[in-house]
Backbone as numpy.savetxt, mean C-alpha at the origin, in Angstrom:
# Nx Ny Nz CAx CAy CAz Cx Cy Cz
5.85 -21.85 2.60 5.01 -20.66 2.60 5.89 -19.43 2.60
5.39 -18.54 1.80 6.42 -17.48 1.96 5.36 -16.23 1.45
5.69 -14.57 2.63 5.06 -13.63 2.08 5.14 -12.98 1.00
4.46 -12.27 0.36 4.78 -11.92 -1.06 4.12 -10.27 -1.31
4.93 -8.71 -1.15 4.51 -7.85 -1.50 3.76 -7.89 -2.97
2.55 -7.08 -3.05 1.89 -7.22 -4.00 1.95 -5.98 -5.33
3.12 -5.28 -5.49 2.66 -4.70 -6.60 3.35 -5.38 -7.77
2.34 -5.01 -9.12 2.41 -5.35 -10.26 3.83 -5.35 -10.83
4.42 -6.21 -11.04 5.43 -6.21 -12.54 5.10 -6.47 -13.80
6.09 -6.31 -14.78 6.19 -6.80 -15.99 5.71 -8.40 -16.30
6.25 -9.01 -15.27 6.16 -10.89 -15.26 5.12 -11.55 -14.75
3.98 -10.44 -14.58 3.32 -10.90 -13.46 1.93 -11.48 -14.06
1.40 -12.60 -13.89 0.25 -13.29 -14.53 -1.04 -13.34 -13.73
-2.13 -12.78 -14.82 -3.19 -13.01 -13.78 -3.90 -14.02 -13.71
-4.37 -14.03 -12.26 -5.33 -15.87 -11.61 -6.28 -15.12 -11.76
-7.03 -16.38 -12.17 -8.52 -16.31 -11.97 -9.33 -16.48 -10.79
-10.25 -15.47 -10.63 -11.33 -15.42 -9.33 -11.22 -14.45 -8.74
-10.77 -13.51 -9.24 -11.17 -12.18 -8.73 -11.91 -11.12 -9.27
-13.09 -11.06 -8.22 -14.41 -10.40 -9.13 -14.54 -9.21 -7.83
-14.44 -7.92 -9.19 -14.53 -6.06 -7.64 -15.88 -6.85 -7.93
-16.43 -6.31 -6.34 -17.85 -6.26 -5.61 -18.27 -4.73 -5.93
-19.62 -4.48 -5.85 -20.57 -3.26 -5.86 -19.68 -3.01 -4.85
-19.64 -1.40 -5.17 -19.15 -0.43 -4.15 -20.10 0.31 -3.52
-21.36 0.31 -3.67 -22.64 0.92 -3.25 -21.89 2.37 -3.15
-22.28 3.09 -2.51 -22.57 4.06 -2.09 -21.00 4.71 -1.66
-19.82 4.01 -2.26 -18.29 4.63 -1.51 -18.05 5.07 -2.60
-18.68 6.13 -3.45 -18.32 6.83 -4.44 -17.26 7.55 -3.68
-17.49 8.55 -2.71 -16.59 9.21 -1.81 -14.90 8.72 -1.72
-14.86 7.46 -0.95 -13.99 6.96 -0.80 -12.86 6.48 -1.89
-13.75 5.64 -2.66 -13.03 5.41 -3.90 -12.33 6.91 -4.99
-12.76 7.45 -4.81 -11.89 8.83 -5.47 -11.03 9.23 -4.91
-10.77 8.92 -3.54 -9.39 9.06 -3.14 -8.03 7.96 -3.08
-8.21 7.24 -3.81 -7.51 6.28 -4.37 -7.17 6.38 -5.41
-5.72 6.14 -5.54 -5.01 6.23 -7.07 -4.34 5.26 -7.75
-4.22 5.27 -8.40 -3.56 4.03 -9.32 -1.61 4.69 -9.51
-0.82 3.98 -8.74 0.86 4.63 -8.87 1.65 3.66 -10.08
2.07 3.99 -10.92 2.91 3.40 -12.19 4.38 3.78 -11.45
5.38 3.03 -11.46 6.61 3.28 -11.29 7.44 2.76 -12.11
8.88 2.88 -12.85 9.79 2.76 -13.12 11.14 2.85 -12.33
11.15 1.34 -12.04 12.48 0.90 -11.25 13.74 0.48 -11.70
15.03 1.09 -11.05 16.28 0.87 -11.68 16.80 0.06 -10.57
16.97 -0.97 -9.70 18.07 -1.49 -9.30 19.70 -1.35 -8.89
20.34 -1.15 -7.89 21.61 -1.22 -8.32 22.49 -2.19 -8.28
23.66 -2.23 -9.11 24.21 -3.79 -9.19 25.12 -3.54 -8.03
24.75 -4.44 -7.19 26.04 -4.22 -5.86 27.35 -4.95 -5.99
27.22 -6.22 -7.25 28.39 -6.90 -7.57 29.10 -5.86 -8.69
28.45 -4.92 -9.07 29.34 -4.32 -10.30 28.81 -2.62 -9.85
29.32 -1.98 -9.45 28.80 -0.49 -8.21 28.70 0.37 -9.75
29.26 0.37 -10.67 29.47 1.51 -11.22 28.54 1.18 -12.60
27.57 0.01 -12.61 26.61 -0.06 -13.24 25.25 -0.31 -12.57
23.91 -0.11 -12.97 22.61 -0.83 -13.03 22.23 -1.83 -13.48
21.06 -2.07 -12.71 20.47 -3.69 -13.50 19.34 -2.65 -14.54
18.77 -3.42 -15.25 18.06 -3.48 -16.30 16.92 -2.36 -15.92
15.99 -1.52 -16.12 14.84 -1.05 -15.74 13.77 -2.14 -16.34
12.52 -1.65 -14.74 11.64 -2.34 -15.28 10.32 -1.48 -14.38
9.33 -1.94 -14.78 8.39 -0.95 -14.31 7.16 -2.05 -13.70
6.54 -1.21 -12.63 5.33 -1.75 -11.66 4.17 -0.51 -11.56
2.76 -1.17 -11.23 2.12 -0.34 -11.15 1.36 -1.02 -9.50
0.77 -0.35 -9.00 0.14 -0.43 -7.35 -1.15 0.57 -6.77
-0.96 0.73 -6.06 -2.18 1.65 -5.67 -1.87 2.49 -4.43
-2.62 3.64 -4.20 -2.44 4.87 -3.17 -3.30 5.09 -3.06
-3.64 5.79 -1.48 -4.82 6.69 -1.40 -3.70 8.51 -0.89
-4.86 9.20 -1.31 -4.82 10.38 -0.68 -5.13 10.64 0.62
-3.99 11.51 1.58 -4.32 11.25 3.29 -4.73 12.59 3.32
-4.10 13.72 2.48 -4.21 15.19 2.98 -4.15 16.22 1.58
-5.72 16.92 1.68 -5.30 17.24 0.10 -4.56 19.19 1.10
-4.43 19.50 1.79 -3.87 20.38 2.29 -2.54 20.84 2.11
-1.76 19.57 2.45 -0.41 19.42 2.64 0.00 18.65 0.93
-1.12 18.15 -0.20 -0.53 17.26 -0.51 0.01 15.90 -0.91
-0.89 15.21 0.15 -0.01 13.77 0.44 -0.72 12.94 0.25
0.09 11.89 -0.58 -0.57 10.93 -0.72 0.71 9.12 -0.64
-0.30 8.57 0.46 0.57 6.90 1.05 0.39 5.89 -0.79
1.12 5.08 -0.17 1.31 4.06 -0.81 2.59 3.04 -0.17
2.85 1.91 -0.67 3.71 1.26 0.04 5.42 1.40 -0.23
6.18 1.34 0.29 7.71 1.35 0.24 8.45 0.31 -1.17
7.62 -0.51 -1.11 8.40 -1.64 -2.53 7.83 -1.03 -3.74
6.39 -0.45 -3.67 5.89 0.00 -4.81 6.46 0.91 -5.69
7.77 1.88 -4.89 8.25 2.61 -5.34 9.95 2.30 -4.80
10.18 1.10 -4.57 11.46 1.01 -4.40 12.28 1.22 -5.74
14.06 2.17 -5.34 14.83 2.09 -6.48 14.10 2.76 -7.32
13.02 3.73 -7.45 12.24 4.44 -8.31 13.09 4.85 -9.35
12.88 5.43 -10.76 13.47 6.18 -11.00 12.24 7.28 -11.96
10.96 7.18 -11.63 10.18 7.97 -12.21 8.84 7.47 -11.61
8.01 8.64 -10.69 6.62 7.45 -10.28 5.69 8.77 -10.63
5.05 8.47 -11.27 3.38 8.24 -12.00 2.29 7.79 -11.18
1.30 8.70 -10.90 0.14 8.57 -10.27 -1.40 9.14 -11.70
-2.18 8.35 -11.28 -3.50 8.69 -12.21 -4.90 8.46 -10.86
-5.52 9.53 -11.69 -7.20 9.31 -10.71 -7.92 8.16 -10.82
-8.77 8.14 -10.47 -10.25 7.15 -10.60 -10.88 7.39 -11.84
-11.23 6.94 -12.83 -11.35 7.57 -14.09 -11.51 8.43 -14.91
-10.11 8.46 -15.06 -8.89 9.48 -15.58 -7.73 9.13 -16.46
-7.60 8.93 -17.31 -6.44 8.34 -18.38 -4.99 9.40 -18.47
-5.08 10.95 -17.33 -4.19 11.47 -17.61 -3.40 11.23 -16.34
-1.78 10.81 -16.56 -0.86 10.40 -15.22 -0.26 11.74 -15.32
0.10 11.73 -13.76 0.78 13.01 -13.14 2.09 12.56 -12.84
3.06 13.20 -12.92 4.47 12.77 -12.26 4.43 13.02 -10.85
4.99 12.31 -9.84 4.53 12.48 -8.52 6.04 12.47 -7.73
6.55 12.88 -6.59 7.51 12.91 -5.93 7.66 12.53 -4.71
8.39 11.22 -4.36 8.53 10.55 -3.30 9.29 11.46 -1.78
8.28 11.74 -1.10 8.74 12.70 -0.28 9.40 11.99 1.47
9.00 10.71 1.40 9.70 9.74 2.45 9.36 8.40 2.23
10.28 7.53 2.45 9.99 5.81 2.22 10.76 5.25 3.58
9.51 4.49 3.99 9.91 3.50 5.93 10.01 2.50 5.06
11.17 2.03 4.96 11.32 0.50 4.52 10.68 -0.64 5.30
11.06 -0.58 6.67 10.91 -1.40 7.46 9.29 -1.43 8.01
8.53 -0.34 8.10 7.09 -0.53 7.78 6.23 -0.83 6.30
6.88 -0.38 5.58 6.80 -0.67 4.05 5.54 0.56 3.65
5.81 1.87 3.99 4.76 2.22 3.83 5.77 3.96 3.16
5.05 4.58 1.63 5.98 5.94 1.44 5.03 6.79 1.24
5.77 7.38 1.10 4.67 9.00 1.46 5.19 9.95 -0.14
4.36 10.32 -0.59 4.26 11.10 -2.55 3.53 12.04 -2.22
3.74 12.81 -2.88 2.70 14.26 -3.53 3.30 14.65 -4.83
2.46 15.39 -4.95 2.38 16.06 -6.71 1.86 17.34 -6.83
3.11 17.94 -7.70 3.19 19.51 -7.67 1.89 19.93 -8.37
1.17 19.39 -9.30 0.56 19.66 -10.48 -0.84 20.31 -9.93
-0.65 21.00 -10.08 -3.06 21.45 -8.99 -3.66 21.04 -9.83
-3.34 20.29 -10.66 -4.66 19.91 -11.76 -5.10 18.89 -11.15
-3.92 17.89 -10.37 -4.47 16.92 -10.05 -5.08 16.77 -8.39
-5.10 17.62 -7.89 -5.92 17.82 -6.90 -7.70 18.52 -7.02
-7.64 18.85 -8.17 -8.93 19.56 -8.27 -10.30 19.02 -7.94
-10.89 18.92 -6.96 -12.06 18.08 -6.52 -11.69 16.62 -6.17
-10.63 16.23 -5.94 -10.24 14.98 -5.38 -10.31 14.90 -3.90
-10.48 13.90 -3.29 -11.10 13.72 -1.79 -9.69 12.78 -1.35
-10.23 13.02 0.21 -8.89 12.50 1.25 -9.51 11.69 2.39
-8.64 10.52 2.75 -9.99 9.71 3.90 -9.33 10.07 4.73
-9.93 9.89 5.70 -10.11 9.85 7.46 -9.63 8.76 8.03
-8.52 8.60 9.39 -8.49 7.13 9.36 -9.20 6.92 11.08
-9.35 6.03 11.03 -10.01 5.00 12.11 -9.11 4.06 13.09
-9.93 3.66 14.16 -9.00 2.70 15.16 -8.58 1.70 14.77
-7.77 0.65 15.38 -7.52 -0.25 15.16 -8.54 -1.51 15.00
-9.32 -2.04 14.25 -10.80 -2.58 14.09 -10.19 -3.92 14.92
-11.65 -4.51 15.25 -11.38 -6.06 16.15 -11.75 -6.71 15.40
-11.59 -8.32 15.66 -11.84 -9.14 15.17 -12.94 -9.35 14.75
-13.18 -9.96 13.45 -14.90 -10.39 12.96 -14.96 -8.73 12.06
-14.47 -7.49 12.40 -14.61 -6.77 11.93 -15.08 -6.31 10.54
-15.85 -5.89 9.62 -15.74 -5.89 8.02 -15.15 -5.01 7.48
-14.24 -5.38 6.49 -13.20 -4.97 5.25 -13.62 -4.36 4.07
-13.36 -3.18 3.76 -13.14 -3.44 2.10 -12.13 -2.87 1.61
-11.23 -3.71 0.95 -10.22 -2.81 0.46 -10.42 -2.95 -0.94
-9.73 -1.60 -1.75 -10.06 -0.67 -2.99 -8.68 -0.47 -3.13
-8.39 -1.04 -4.77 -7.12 -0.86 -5.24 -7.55 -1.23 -6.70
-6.07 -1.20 -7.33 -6.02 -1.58 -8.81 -5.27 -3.14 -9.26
-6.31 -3.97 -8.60 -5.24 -5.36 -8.97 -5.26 -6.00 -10.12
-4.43 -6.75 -10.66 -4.29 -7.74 -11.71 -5.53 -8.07 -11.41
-5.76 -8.71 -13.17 -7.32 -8.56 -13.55 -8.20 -8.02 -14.24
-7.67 -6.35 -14.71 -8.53 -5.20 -15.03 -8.04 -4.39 -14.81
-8.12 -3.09 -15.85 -7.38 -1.66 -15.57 -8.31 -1.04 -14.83
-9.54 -1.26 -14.30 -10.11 -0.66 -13.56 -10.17 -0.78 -12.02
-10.84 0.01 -11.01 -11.21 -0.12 -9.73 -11.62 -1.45 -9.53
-11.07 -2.24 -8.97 -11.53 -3.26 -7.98 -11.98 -3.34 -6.34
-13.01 -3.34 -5.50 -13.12 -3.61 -4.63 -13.59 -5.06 -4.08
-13.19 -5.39 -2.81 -13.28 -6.86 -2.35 -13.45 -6.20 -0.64
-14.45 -7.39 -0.20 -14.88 -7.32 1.05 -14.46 -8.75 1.51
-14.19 -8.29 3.00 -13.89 -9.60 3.75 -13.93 -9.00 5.82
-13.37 -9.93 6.08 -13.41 -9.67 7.76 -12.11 -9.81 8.28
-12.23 -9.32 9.33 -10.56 -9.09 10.76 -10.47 -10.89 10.75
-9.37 -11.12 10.49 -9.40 -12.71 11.02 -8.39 -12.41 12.52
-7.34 -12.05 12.56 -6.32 -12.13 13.29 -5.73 -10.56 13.19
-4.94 -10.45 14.56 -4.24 -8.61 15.12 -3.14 -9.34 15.90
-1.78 -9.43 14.96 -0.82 -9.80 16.38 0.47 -9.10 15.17
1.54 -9.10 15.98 2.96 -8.91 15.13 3.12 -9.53 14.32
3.44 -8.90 13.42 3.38 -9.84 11.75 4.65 -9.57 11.22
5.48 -10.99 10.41 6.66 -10.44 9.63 6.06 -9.58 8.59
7.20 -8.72 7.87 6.81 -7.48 7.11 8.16 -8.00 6.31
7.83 -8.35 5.11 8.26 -9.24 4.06 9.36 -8.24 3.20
8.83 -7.37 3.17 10.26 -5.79 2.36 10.97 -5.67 3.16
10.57 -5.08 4.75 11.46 -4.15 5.33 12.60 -5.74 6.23
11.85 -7.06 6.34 12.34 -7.96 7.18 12.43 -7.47 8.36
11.21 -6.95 8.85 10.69 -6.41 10.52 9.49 -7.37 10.56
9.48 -6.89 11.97 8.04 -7.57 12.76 7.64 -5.80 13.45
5.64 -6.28 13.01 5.67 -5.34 13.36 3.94 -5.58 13.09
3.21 -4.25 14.14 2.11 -5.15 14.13 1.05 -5.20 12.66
0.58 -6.32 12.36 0.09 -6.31 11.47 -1.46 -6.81 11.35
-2.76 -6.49 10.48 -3.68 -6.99 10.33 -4.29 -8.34 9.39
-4.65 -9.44 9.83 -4.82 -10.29 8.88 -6.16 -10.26 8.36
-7.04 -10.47 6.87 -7.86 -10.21 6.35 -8.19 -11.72 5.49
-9.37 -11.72 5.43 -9.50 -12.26 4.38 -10.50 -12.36 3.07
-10.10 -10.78 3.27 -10.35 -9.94 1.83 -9.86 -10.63 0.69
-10.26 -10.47 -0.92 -9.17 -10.64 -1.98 -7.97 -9.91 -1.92
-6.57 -9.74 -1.77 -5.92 -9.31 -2.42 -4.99 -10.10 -3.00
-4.72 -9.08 -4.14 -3.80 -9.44 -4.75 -2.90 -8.42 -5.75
-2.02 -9.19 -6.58 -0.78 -8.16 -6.99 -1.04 -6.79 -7.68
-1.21 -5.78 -7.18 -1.41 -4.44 -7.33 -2.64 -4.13 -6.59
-3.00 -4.55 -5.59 -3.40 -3.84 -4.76 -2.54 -3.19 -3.85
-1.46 -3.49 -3.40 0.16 -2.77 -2.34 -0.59 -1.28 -2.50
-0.65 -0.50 -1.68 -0.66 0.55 -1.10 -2.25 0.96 -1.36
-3.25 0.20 -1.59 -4.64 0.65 -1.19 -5.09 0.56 -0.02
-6.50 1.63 0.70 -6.51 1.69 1.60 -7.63 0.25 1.96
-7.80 0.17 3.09 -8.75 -0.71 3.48 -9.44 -0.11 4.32
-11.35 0.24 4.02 -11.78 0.48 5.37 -12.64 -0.40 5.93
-12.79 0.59 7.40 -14.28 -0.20 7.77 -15.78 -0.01 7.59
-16.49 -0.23 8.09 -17.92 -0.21 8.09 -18.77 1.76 8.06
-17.73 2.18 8.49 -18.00 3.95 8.95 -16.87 4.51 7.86
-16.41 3.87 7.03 -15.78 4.60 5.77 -14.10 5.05 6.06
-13.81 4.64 7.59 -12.57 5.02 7.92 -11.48 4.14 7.39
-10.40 4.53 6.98 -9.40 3.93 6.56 -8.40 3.21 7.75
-8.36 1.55 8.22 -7.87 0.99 8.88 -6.73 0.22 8.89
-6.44 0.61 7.15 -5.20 -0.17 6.77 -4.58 0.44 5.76
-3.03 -0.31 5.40 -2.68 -0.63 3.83 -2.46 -1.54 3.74
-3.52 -2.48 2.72 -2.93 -3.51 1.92 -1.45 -3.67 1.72
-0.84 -4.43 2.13 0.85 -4.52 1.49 1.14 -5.74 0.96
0.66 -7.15 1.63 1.24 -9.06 1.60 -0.02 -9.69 1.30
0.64 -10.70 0.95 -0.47 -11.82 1.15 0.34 -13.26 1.03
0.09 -14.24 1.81 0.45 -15.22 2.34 0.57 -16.66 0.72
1.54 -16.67 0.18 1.38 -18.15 -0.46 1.66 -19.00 -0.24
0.95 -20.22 -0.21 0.81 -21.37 0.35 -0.21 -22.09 -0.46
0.48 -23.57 -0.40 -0.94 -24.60 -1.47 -1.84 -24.98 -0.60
-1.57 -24.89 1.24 -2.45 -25.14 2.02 -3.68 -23.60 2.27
-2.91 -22.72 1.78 -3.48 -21.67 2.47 -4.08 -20.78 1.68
-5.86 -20.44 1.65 -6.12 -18.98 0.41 -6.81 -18.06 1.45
-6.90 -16.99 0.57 -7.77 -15.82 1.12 -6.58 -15.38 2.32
-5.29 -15.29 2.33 -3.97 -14.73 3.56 -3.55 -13.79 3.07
-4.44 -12.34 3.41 -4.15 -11.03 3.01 -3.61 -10.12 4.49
-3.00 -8.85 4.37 -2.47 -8.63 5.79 -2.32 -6.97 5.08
-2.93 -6.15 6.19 -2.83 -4.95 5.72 -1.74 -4.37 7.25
-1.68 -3.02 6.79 -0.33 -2.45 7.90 -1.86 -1.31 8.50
-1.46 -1.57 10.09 -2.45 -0.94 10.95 -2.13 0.35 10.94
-3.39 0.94 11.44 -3.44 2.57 11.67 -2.34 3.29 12.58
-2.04 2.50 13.75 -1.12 3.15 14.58 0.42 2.67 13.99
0.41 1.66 13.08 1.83 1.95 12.25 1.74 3.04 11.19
0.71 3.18 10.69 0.57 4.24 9.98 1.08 5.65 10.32
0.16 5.85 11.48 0.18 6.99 12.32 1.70 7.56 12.43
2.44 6.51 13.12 3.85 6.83 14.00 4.58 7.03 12.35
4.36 6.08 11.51 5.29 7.23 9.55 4.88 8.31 9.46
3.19 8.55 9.82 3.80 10.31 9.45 3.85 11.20 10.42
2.98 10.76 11.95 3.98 11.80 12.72 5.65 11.75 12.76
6.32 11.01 12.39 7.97 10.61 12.53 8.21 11.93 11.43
7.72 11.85 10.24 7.83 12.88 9.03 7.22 14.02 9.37
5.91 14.41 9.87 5.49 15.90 10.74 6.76 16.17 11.56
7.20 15.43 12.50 8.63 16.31 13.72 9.95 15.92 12.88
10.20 15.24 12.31 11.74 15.39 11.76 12.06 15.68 10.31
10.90 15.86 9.31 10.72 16.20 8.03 11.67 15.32 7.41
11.71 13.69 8.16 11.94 12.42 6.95 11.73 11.48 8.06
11.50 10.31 7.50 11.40 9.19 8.68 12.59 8.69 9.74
12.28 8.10 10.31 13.70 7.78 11.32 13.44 6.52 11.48
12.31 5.91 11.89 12.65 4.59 11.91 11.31 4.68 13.19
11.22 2.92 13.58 10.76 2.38 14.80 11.72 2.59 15.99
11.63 2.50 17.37 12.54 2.53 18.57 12.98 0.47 18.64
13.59 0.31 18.80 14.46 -0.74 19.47 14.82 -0.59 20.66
14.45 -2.20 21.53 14.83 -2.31 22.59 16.55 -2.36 22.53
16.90 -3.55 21.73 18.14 -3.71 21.52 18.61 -4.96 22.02
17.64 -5.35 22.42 17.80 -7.25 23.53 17.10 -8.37 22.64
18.34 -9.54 23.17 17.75 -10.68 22.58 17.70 -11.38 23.71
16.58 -12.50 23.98 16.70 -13.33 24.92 16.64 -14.84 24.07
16.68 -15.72 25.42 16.89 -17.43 24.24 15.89 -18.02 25.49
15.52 -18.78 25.51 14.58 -19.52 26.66 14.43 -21.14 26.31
């Protein structure tokens, strides 16, 4: 079994059985979600004074603050960037966008875009507590499948420390068992009151195991961008610094 960040590559093939659900009435919500295109360069660490090959991914974002700006998405989605591209909810025109902090180790980056065109009547969610178990899901992204909006509903299965498959942290995480899949990485997930309780980032493969989706909680959320509000870039999680053996 092994976790697997979900945004789109070049290589990437789509499975069958994934069908977006009616969104009823989250016209709201869904417009603050974006579709992120990136172009990634690699560097060759066996050869320093060249690159590996470019290749390009696409994923998903929501908008947190149209004030300031900002808009999340996940840390791999735009790893090694060398050009990232954001588009609306149906909208065929992409904006160039600028990576303004990336937490590896939460897997979660922070973009905005100079352009006011692309803020013009676009909406920003609200986020919410940490939901309990049994809780209901929907997360809204752009996954393999369709160039369009997909949404998928599901419930809280599990809330404990979760490996975090990019950054190789533990850290707390939500388990779902929503659809996701590859290009959904950096959509939001809410709950039942429209609040945003997650980001989509993993999902679990295994021949024993389906429906093992895991979004990154609100209070990991929280602590990336207050860390970026007081130090104007991320710093990281605190460490104890202890190992024990038992």
């Amino acid at each position: 079994a092994h976790l697997t960040p979900l945004a789109v590559g070049d290589a990437d093939v789509v499975s069958p059985g994934t069908t977006p659900l009616d969104a009823g009435g989250n016209d709201g919500l869904m417009d603050a979600v974006v579709k992120v295109f990136c172009v990634h360069c690699e560097p060759n660490f066996s050869l320093p004074w060249q690159r590996k090959r470019q290749y390009s991914s696409n994923s998903s974002g929501f908008v947190i603050c149209t004030d300031s700006r900002r808009i999340l998405t996940n840390a791999h989605s735009v790893e090694h960037h060398t050009q990232v591209k954001v588009k609306r909810r149906g909208s065929d025109e992409k904006f160039v966008a600028q990576v303004l902090s990336v937490g590896t180790e939460c897997d979660i980056a922070m973009l905005t875009v100079k352009d006011e065109k692309f803020w013009e009547g676009i909406k920003s969610v609200r986020f919410g507590e940490l939901p309990r178990l049994q809780d209901q899901v929907t997360v809204i992204g752009f996954p393999i499948g369709g160039d369009t909006m997909s949404v998928t509903q599901g419930v809280v299965s599990r809330i404990e420390v979760t490996a975090y498959a990019h950054g190789a942290s533990e850290l707390l995480g939500i388990q779902i068992d929503a659809a996701i899949n590859s290009g959904n990485s950096g959509g939001p997930a809410f709950n039942d009151l429209g609040e945003c309780v997650g980001i989509a980032f993993q999902s679990l493969k295994h021949d024993d195991a389906e429906n093992i989706g895991y979004v990154i909680p609100t209070p990991v959320i929280r602590h990336f961008i207050t860390d970026y509000d007081r130090n104007g870039v991320y710093t990281g999680f605190p460490a104890l610094g202890l190992e024990w053996q038992k």
